[in-house]
Short mmCIF file of C-alpha atoms in Angstrom, two decimals:
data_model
loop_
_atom_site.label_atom_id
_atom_site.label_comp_id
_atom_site.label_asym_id
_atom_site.label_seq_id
_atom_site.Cartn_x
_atom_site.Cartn_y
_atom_site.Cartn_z
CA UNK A 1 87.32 55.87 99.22
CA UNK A 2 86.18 53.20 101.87
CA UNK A 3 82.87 53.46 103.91
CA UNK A 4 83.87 54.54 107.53
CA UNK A 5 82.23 54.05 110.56
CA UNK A 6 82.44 55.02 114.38
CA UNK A 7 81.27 53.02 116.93
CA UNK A 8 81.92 52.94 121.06
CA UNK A 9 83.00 49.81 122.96
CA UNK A 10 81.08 49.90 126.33
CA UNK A 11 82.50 47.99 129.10
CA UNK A 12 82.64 46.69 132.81
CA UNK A 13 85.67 46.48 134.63
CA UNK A 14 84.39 46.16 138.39
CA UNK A 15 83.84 42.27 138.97
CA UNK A 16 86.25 39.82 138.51
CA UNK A 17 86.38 39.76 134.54
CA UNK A 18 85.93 42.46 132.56
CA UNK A 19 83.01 42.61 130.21
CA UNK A 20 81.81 44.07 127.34
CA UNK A 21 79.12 44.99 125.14
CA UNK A 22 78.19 43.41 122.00
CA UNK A 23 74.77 44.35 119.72
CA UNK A 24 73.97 41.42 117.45
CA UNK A 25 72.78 43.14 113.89
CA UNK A 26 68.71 42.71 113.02
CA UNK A 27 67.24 42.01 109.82
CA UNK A 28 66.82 38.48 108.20
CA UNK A 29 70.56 38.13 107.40
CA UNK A 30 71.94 37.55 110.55
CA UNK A 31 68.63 35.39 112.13
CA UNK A 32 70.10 32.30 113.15
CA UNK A 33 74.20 33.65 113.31
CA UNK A 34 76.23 33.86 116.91
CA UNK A 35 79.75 33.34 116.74
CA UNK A 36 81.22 36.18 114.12
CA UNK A 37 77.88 38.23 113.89
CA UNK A 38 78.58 40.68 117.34
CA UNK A 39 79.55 43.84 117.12
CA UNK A 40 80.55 47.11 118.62
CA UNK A 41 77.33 49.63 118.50
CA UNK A 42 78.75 51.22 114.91
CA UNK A 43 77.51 53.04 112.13
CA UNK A 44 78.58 55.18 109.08
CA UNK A 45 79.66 58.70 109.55
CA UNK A 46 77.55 61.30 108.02
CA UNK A 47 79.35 63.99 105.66
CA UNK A 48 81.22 66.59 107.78
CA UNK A 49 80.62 64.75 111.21
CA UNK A 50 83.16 64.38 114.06
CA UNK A 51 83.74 60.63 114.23
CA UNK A 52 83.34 60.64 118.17
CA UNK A 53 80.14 62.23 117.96
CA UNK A 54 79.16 59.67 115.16
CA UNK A 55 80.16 57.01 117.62
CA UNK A 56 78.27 58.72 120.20
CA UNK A 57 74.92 59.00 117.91
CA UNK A 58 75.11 55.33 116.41
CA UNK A 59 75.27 54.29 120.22
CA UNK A 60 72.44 56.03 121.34
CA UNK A 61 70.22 54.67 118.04
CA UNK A 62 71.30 51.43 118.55
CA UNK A 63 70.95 50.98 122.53
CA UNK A 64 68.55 53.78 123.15
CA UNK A 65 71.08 54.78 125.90
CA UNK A 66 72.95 58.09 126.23
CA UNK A 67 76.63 57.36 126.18
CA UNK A 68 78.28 59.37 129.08
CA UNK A 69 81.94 59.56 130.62
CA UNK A 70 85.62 59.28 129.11
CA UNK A 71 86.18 58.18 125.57
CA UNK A 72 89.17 56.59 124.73
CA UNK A 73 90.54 55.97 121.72
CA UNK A 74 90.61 52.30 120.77
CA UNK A 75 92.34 52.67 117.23
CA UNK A 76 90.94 51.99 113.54
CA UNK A 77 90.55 48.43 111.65
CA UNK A 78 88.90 47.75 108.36
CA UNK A 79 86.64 45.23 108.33
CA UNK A 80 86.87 42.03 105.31
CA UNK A 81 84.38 44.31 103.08
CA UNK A 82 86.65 47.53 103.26
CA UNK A 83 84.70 49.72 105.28
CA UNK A 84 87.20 51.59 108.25
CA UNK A 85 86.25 51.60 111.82
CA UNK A 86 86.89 53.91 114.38
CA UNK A 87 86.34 52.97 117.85
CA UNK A 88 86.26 54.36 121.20
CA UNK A 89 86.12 52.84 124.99
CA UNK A 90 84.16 54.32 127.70
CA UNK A 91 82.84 52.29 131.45
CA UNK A 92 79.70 52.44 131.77
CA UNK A 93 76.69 49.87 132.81
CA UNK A 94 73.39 49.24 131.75
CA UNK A 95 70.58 46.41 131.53
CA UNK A 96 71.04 44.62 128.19
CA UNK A 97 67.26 43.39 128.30
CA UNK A 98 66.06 47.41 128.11
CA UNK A 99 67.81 48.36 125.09
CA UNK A 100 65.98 49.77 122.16
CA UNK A 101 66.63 50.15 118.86
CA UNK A 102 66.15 52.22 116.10
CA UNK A 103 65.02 50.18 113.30
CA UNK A 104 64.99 50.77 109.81
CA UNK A 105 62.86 49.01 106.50
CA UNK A 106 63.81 46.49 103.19
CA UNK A 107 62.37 45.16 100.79
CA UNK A 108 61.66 41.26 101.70
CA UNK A 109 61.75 38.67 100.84
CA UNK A 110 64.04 39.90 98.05
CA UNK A 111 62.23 40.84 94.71
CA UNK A 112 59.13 40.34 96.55
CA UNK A 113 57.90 43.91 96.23
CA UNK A 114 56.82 43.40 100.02
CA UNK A 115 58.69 45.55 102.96
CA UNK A 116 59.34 44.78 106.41
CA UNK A 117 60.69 46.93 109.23
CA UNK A 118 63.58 45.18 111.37
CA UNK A 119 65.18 46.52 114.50
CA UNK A 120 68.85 47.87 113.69
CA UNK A 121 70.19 45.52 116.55
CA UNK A 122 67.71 42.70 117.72
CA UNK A 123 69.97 41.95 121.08
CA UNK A 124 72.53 43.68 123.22
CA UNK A 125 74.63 41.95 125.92
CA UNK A 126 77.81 41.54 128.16
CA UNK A 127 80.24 39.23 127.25
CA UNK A 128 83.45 38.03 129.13
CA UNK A 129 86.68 38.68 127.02
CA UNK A 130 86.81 35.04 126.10
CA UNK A 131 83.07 34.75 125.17
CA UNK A 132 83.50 37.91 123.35
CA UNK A 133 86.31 37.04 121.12
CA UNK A 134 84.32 34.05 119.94
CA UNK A 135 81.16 36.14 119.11
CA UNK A 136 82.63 39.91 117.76
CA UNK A 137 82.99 40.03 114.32
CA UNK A 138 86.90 38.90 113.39
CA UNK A 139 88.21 41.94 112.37
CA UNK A 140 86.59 44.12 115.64
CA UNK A 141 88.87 41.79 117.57
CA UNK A 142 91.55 44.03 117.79
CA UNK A 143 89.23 46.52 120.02
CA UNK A 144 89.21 43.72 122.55
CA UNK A 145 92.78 43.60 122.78
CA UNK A 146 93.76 47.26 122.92
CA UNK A 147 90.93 47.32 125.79
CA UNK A 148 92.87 44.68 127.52
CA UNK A 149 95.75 46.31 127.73
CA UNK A 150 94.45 49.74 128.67
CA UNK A 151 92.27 48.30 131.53
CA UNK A 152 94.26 45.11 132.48
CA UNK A 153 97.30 45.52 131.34
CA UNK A 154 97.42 41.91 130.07
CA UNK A 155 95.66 39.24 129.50
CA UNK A 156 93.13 38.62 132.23
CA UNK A 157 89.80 37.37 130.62
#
């Protein structure tokens, strides 16, 4: 059975482009990675939990922001490793700069014996549609484009 995960897909819609919000992944893996290494706020769902309320959760670890208003469904995909995702779309608006993650500890450099705490995410920020599609991880891109449609109606980046 795949890994799943939930995540929620915050975005913008008041300016002239709509805009969402990507978390780029801490840790010494992704250091030095843009384009591909975005992603939703996600994480696994725990045994016996709601996904929307693991989607909720992961948010609020990974932002340090409670995530308030209407949810809507944004579909599944399953990412090139085989884990499922489950999103969800709400509006909502927040500084980037003051988001705070949890963080979490491993061992490195590898068989070093040594261990080092990273922040889960180590940046959060608002992308365009056409900034975003360049920076999300390939196979989140289908979030983008169901949130087109349900916002825009089209394609309007």
């Amino acid at each position: 059975m795949p890994k799943e995960s939930a995540g929620l897909l915050m975005y913008r819609a008041g300016g002239p482009r709509l805009e969402v919000l990507l978390v780029h992944p801490g840790g010494p893996f992704f250091a030095g990675t843009h384009e591909g290494a975005w992603t939703i706020p996600k994480g696994e769902i725990e045994a016996g939990e709601d996904a929307l309320a693991a989607a909720r959760r992961e948010f609020e670890e990974e932002t340090g922001l409670k995530p308030e208003g209407r949810f809507v469904p944004m579909g599944s995909i399953t990412q090139k490793g085989g884990k499922v995702v489950h999103a969800w779309a709400f509006e909502g608006d927040a500084d980037p700069g003051a988001f705070r993650s949890n963080s979490f500890r491993m061992e490195w450099p590898p068989r070093s014996g040594e261990h080092a705490e990273f922040p889960e995410i180590d940046r959060a920020a608002f992308f365009d549609l056409q900034e975003a599609r360049r920076t999300i991880n390939p196979a989140q891109a289908p979030f983008l484009d169901a949130l087109e449609r349900l916002v825009r109606g089209g394609d309007r980046s």
